[in-house]
Coordinates of C-alpha atoms in Angstrom, one line a residue:
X239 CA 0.0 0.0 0.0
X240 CA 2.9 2.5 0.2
X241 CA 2.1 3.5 -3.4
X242 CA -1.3 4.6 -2.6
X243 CA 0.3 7.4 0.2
X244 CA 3.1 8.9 -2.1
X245 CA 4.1 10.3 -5.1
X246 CA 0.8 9.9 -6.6
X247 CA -0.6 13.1 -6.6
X248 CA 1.6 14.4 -9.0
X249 CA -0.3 12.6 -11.5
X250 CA -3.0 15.4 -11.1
X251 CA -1.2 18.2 -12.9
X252 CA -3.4 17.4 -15.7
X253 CA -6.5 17.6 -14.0
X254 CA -8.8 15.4 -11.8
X255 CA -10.7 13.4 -14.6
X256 CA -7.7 11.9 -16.7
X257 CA -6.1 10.4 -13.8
X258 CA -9.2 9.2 -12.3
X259 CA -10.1 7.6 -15.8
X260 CA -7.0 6.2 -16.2
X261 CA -6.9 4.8 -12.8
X262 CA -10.3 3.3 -13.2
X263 CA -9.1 1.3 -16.3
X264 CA -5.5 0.0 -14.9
X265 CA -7.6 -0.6 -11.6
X266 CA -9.8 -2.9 -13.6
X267 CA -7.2 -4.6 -15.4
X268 CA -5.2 -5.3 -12.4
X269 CA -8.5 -7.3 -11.1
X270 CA -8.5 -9.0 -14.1
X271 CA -5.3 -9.8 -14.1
X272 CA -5.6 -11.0 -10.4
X273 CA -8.2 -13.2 -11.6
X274 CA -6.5 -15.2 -14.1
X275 CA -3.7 -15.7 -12.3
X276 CA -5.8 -16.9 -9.5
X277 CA -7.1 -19.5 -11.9
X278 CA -3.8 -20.6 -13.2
X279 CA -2.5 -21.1 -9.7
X280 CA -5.4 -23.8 -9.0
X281 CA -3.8 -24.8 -12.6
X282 CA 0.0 -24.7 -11.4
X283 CA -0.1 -24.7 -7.9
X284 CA 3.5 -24.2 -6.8
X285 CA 6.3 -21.3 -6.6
X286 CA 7.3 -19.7 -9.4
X287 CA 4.2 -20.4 -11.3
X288 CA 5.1 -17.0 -13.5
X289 CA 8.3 -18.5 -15.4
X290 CA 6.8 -22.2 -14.7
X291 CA 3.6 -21.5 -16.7
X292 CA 6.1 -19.4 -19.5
X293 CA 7.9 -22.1 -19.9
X294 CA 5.0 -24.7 -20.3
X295 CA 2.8 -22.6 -22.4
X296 CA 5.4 -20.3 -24.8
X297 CA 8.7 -22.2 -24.7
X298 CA 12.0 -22.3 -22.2
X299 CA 13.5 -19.3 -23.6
X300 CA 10.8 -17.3 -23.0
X301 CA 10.2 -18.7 -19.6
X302 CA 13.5 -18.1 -19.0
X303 CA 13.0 -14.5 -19.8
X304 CA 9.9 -13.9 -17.6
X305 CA 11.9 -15.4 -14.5
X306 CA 15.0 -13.2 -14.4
X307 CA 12.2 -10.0 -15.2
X308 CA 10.1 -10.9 -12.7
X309 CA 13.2 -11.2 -10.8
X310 CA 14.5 -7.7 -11.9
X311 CA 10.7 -6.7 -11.0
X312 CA 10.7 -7.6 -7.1
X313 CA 14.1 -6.6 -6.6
X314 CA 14.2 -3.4 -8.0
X315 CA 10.6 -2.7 -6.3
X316 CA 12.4 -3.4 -3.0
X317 CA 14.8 -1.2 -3.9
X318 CA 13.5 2.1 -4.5
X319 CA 11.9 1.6 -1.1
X320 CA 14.4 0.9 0.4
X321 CA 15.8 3.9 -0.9
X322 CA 13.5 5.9 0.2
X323 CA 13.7 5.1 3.8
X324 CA 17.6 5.7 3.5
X325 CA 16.7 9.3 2.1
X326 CA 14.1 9.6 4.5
X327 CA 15.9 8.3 7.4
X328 CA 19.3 10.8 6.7
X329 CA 16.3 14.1 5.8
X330 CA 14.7 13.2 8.9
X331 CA 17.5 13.4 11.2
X332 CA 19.6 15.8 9.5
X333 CA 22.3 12.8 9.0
X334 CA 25.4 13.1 6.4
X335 CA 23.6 11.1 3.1
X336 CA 26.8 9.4 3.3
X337 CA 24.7 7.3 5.8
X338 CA 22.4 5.7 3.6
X339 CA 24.5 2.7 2.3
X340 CA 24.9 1.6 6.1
X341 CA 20.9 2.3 6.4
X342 CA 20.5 0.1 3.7
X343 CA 22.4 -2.9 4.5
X344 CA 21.3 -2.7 8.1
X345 CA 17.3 -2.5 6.6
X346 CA 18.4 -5.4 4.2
X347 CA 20.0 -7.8 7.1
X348 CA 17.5 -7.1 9.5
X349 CA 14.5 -8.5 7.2
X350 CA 16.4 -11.0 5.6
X351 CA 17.4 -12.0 9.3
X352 CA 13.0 -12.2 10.1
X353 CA 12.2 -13.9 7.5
X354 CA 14.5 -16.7 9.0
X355 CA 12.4 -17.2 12.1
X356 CA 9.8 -20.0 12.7
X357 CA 6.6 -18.9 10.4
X358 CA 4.4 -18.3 13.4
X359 CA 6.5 -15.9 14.3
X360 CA 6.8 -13.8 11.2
X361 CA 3.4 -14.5 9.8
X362 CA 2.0 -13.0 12.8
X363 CA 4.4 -10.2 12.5
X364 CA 3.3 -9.4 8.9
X365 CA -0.1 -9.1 9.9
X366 CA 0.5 -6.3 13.0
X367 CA 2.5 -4.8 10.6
X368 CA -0.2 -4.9 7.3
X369 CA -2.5 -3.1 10.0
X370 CA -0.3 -0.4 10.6
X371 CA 0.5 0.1 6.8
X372 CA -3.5 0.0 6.5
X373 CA -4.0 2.5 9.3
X374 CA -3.4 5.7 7.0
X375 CA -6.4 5.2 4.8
X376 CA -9.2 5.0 7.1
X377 CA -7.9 8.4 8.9
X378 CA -7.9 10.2 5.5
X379 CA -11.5 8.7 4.5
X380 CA -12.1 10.0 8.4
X381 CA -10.8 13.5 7.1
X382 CA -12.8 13.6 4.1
X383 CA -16.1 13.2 5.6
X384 CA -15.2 16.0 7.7
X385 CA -13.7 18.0 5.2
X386 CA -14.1 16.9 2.3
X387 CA -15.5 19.2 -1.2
X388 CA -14.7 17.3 -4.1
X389 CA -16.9 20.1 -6.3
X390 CA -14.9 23.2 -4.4
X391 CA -11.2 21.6 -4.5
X392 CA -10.6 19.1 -7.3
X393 CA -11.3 21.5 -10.2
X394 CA -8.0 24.4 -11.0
X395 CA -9.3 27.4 -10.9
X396 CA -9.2 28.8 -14.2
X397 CA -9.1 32.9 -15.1
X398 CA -13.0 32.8 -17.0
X399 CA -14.1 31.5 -13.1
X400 CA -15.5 28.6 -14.6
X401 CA -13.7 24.9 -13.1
X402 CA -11.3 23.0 -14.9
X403 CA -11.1 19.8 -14.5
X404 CA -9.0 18.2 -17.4
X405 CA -6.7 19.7 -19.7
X406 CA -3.9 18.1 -22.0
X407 CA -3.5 15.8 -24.7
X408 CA -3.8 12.0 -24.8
X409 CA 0.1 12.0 -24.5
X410 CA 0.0 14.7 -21.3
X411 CA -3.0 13.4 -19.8
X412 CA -2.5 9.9 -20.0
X413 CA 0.3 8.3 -21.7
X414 CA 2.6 10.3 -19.7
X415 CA 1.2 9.8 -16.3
X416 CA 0.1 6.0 -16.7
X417 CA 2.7 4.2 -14.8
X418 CA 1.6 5.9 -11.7
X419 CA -1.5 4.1 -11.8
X420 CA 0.0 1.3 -10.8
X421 CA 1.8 2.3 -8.0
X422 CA -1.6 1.1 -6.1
X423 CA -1.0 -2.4 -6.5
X424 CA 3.0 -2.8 -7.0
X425 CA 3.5 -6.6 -6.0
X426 CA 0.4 -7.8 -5.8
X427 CA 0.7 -10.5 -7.7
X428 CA 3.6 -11.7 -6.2
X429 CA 1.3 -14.1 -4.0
X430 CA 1.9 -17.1 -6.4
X431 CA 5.2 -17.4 -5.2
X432 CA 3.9 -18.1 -1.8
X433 CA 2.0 -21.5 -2.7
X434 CA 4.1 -23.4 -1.0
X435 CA 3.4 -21.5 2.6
X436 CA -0.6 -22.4 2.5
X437 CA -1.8 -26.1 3.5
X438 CA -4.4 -26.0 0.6
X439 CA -3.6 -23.7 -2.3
X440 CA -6.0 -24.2 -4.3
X441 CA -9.0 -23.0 -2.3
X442 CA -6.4 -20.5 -0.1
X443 CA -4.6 -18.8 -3.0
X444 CA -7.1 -17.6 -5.0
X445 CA -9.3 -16.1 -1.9
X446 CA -5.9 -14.3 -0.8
X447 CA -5.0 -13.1 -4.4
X448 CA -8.5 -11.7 -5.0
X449 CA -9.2 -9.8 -1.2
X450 CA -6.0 -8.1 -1.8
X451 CA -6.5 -6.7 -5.2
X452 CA -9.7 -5.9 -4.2
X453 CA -8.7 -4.3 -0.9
X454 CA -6.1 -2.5 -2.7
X455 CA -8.7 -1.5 -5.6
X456 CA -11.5 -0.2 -3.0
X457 CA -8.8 1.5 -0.5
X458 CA -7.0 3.2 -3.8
X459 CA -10.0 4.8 -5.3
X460 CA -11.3 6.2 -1.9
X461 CA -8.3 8.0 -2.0
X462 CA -7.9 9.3 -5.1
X463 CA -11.2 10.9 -4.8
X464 CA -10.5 12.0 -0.8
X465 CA -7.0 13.4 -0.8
X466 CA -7.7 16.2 -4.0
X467 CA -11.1 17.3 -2.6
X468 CA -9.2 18.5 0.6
X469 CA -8.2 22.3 1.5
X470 CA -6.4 23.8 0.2
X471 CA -7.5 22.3 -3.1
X472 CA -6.1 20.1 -6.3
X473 CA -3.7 23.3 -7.3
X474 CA -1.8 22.8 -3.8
X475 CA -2.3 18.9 -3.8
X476 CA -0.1 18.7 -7.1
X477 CA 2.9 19.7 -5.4
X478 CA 3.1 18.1 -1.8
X479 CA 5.8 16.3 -1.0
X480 CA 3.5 14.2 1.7
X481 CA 0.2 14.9 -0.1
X482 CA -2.0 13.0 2.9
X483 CA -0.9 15.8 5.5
X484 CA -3.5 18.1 4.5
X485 CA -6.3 15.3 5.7
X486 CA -4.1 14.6 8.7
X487 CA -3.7 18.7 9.9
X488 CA -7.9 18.2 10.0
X489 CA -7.7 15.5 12.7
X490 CA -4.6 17.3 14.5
X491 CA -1.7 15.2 13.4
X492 CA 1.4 17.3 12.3
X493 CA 3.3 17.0 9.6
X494 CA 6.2 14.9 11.1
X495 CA 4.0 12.9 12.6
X496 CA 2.2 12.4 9.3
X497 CA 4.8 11.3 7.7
X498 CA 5.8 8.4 10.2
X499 CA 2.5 7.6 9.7
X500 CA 3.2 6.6 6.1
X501 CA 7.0 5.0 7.0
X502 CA 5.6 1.4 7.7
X503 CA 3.7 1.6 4.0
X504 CA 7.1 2.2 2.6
X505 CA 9.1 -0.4 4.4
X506 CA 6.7 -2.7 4.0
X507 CA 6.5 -1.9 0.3
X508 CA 10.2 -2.8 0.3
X509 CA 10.1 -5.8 3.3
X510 CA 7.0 -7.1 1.4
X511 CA 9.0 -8.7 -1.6
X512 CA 11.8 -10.4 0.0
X513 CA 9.7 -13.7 0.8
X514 CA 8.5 -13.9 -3.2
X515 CA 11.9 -12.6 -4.4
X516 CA 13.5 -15.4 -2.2
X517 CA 11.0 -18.1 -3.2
X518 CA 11.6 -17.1 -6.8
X519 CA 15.4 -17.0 -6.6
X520 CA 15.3 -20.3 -5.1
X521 CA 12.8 -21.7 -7.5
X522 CA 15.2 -20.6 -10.6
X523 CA 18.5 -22.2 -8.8
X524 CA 16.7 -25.8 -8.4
X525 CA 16.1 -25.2 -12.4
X526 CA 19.8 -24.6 -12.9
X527 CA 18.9 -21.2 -14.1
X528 CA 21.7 -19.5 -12.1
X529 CA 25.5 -20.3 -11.5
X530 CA 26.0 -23.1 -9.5
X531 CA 29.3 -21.1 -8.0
X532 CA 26.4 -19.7 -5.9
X533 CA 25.6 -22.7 -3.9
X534 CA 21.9 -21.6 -4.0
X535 CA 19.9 -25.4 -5.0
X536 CA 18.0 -26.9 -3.1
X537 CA 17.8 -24.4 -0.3
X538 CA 16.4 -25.9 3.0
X539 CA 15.5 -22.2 3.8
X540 CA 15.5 -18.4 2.0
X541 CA 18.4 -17.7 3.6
X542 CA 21.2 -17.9 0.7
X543 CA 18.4 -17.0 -2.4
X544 CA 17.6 -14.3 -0.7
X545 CA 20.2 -13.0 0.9
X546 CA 21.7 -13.4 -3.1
X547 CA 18.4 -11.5 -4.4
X548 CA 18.9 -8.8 -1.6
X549 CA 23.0 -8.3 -2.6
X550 CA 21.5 -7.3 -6.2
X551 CA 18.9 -5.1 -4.8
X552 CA 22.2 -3.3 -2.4
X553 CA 23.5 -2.6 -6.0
X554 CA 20.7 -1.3 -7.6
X555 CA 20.9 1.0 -4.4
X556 CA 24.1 2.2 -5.2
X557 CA 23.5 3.0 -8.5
X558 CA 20.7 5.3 -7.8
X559 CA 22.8 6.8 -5.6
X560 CA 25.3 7.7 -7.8
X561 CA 23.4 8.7 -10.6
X562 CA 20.2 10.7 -10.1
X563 CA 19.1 9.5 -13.7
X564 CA 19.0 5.7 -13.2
X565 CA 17.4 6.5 -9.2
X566 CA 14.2 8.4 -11.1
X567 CA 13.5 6.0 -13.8
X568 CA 14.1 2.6 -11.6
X569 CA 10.4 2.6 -10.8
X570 CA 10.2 2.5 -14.6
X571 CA 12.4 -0.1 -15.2
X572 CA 10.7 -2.7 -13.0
X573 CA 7.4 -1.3 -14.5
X574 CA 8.3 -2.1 -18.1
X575 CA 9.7 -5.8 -16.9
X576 CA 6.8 -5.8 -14.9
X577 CA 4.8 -5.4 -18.2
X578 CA 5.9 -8.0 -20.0
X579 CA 5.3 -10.8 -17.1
X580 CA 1.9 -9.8 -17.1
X581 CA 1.7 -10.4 -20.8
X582 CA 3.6 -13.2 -20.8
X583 CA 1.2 -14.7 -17.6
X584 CA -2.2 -13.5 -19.9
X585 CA -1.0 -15.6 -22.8
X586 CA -0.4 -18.4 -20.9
X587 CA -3.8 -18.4 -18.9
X588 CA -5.5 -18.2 -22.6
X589 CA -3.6 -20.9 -23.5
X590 CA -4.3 -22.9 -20.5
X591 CA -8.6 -22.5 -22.0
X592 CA -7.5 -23.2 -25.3
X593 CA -4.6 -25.0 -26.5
X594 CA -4.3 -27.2 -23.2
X595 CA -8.2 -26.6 -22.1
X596 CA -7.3 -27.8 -18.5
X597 CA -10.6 -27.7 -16.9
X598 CA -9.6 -26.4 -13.4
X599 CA -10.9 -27.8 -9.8
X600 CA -11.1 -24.5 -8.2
X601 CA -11.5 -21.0 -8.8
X602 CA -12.7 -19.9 -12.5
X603 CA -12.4 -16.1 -13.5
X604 CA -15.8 -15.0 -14.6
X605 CA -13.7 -12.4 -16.9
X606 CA -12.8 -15.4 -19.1
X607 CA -10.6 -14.5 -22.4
X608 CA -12.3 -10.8 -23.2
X609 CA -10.9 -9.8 -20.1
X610 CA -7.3 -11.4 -20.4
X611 CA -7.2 -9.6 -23.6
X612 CA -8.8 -6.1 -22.1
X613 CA -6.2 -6.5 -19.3
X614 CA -3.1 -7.1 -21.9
X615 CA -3.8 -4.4 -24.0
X616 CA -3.6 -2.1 -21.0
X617 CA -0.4 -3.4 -20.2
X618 CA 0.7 -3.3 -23.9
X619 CA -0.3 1.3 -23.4
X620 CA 2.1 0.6 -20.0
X621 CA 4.9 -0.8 -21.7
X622 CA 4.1 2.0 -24.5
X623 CA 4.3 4.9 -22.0
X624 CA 7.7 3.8 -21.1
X625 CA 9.4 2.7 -24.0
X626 CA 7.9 5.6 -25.8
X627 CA 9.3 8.2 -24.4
X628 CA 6.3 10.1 -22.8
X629 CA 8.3 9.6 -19.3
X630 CA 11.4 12.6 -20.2
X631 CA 13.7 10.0 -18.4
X632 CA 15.7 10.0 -21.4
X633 CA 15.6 6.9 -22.7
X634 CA 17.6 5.3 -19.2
X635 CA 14.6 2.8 -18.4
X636 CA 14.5 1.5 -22.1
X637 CA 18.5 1.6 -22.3
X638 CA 19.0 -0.7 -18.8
X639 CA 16.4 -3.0 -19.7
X640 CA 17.9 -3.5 -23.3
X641 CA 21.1 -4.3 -21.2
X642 CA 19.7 -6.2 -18.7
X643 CA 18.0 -8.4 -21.5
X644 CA 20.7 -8.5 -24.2
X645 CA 23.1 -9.8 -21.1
X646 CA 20.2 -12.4 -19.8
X647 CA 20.3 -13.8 -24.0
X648 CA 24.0 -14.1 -23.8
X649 CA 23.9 -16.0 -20.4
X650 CA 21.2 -18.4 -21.8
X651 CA 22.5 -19.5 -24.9
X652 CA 26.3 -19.6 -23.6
X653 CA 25.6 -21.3 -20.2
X654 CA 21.7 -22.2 -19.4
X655 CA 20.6 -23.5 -22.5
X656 CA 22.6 -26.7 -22.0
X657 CA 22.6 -26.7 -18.3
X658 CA 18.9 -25.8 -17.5
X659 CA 16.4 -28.3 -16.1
X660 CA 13.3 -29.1 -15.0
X661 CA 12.4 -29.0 -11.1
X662 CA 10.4 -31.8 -9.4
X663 CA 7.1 -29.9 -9.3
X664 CA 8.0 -28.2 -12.7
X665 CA 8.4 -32.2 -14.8
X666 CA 5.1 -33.1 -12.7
X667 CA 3.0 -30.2 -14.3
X668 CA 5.0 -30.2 -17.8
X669 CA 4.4 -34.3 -18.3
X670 CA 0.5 -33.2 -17.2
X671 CA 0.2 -30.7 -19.5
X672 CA 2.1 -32.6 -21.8
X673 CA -0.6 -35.3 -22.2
X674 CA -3.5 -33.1 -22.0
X675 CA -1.8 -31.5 -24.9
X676 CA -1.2 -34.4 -26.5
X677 CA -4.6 -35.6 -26.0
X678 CA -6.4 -32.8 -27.5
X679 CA -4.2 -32.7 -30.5
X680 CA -5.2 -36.5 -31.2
X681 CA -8.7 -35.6 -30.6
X682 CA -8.6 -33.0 -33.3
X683 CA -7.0 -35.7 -35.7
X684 CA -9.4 -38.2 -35.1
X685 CA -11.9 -35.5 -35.4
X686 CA -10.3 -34.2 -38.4
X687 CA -10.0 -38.2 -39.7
X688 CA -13.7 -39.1 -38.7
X689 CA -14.8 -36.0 -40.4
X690 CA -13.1 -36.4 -43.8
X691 CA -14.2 -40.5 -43.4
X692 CA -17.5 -39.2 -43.1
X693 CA -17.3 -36.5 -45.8
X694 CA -16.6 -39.5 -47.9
X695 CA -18.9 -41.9 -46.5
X696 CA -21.4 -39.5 -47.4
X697 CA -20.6 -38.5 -50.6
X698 CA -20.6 -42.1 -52.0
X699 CA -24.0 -42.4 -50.3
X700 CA -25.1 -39.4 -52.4
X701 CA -23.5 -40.6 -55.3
X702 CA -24.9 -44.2 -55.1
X703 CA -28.6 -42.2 -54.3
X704 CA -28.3 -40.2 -57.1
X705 CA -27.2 -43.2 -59.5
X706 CA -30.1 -45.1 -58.3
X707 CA -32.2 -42.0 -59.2
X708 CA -31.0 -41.8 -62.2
X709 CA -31.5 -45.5 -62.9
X710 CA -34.8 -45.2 -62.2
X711 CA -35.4 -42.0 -64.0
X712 CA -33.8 -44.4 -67.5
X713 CA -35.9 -47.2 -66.2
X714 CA -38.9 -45.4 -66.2
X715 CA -38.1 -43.3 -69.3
X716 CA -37.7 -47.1 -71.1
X717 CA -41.1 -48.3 -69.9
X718 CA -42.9 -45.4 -71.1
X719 CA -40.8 -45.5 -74.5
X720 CA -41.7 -49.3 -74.6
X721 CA -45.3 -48.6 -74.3
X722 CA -45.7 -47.0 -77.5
X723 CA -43.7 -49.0 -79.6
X724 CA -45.8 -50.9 -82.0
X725 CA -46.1 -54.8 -81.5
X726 CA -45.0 -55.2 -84.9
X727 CA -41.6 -54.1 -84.5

């Protein structure tokens, strides 16, 4: 939820409407989204079910693809909140900003070190902490009731006196502020990589998967309509640093105060993808799809993956840090990857209802194909407002995720595509899939066979039909000739 309490609001430069319109529609596709992959984990019902499916449904390389973005996608995630609470952390108490690294590695060790402790301990721990990341959004919606004018505030004020509330083109209004939308559900659907925590998955996974998007669908919309129809108005709003202070100052919370309020969103925006980026890390280890100089198969616990994860996610840190391009268009960067794992995850649940037509035992998406392909081609505008330049980043999000990919092709086909395997749950789902495969495409042939047999069994039916029609059309035409002949001749 740390997207939904920062950074946003800048997104409403262009008026109130286009970001509310565009929210609507990337709120809808992430549901949909949700939903599929909710279905597909009934499907595929163990970690790394992104890559897994990839690889099942569109081929190895591709799967391998989708892993290591996916992986880029957590870890970078992680990073820029992580970065964040270093900045905020040295701001805050007027520390040198030479402070940071130490800030992160201490933040790094101490939730790798938690996530290392008996599960009832750090379960339980997640969910005091969920509640205090929640505990923002209620107090807002509090404030609004109170406060609240969304006619009066969310409109600029224009110079003819009437209220604007939209300006800009589709590439100013929309394309340009899209990405934020999705700040509202960053990780969510990271749950897949968790299978293996729940007793039952496929009644347990799909229930989680769908109350969070929901949760963060219903909690994201309250505020986008609460927080700009607060004084001092949408004009003000645009430029906060800390843009839910303004509802805070109603119910007597400071501005310091407000802002710890929001510090367990943001490290738990960060501390929320080390279990999936750890599950997933180990997950592509036991497939051989990472150096076996790191020692990281067949993990009893996370500790190693993602400790491993977590020293890449130090170094994306330290990039940022050192150049203030790369640190403002990382969020970009795992968007884009984040983009095509969604695509990649779409195709595959299609593929799933068609090709493979696995009937699945649990939960069904009542969005079906339409919506898989509704949800893509919001994804496909994402990926657009990235790589097409409507961001003024540059180009630096495009450029490191043309390295990062042109370095992940040269790894595959120098080391993995002769090393790579498949994982125990991984050969159990491919040799399913496999035969339901091969099932269906001997069921076309012998539908294909029996319908050319019967084409043919038909048309010598006809033909015989219409030879004995014929026959008795000449038969008939000889009786009547017969009957006038004379009896002479």
């Amino acid at each position: 939820m740390g997207g939904q309490l920062y950074g946003w609001n800048a997104a409403l430069a262009t008026g109130f409407v286009p970001f509310v319109a565009s929210q609507l529609c990337t709120s809808a596709a992430y549901v949909i989204y949700i939903s599929s992959i909710a279905e597909v984990s009934c499907k595929v019902p163990f970690a790394g079910v992104s890559y897994s499916l990839t690889r099942i449904t569109l081929g190895y390389f591709t799967g391998f693809l989708v892993g290591f973005l996916e992986l880029l996608e957590y870890v970078a995630s992680a990073s820029v909140s992580v970065g964040y609470v270093g900045e905020f952390l040295t701001t805050t108490f007027d520390w040198d900003p030479r402070f940071q690294p130490l800030i992160w590695f201490v933040f790094y060790a101490v939730f790798v070190a938690l996530f290392q402790l008996p599960g009832r301990i750090y379960w339980r721990f997640m969910v005091v902490f969920a509640l205090l990341c929640a505990l923002p959004t209620p107090l807002i919606i509090v404030a609004g009731f109170m406060a609240g004018d969304l006619r009066a505030n969310a409109a600029f004020n224009a110079t003819s006196g009437s209220p604007v509330w939209a300006t800009g083109t589709l590439e100013t209004a929309y394309f340009a502020w899209l990405p934020y939308t999705t700040w509202a559900f960053a990780g969510v659907e990271s749950l897949t990589l968790v299978t293996g925590a729940v007793v039952e998955p496929k009644k347990t996974m799909p229930r989680g998967m769908l109350l969070a998007v929901w949760s963060l669908c219903v909690s994201n919309i309250a505020l986008l309509f609460v927080v700009p129809s607060l004084p001092p108005g949408i004009a003000a709003c645009v430029d906060d640093v800390f843009p839910l202070n303004n509802g805070f100052s109603l119910l007597g919370i400071s501005d310091s105060m407000g802002q710890w309020l929001i510090f367990p969103a943001q490290v738990g925006m960060a501390a929320g993808f080390f279990l999936p980026y750890g599950h997933l890390t180990q997950s592509l280890a036991n497939s051989n799809m990472l150096p076996p100089m790191l020692g990281l198969k067949n993990q009893r616990t996370t500790l190693k993956p993602m400790a491993a994860a977590s020293v890449f996610g130090f170094c994306l840190c330290t990039v940022g840090y050192f150049s203030p391009e790369f640190k403002q268009a990382e969020q970009n960067l795992f968007i884009l990857a984040g983009t095509f794992c969604y695509g990649a995850q779409l195709a595959g649940f299609v593929m799933l209802r068609t090709t493979y037509r696995c009937d699945s035992t649990g939960y069904v998406s009542p969005y079906g194909i339409p919506g898989a392909v509704f949800a893509g081609a919001v994804f496909v505008m994402m990926a657009i407002s990235i790589a097409g330049g409507f961001q003024n980043d540059g180009g630096v999000a495009v450029s490191a995720m043309v390295v990062f990919v042109g370095v992940l092709c040269a790894f595959y086909h120098l080391v993995c595509k002769n090393t790579q395997t498949l994982s125990k749950d991984e050969y159990a789902t491919v040799f399913k899939f496999s035969i339901i495969k091969f099932n269906a495409s001997r069921s076309r042939k012998s539908h294909s066979h029996s319908h050319r047999f019967l084409t043919a069994v038909v048309g010598r039916l006809a033909a015989a039909i219409s030879g004995l029609h014929v026959t008795s059309k000449l038969r008939s035409s000889t009786v009547k000739h017969t009957a006038v002949v004379p009896m002479t001749h």
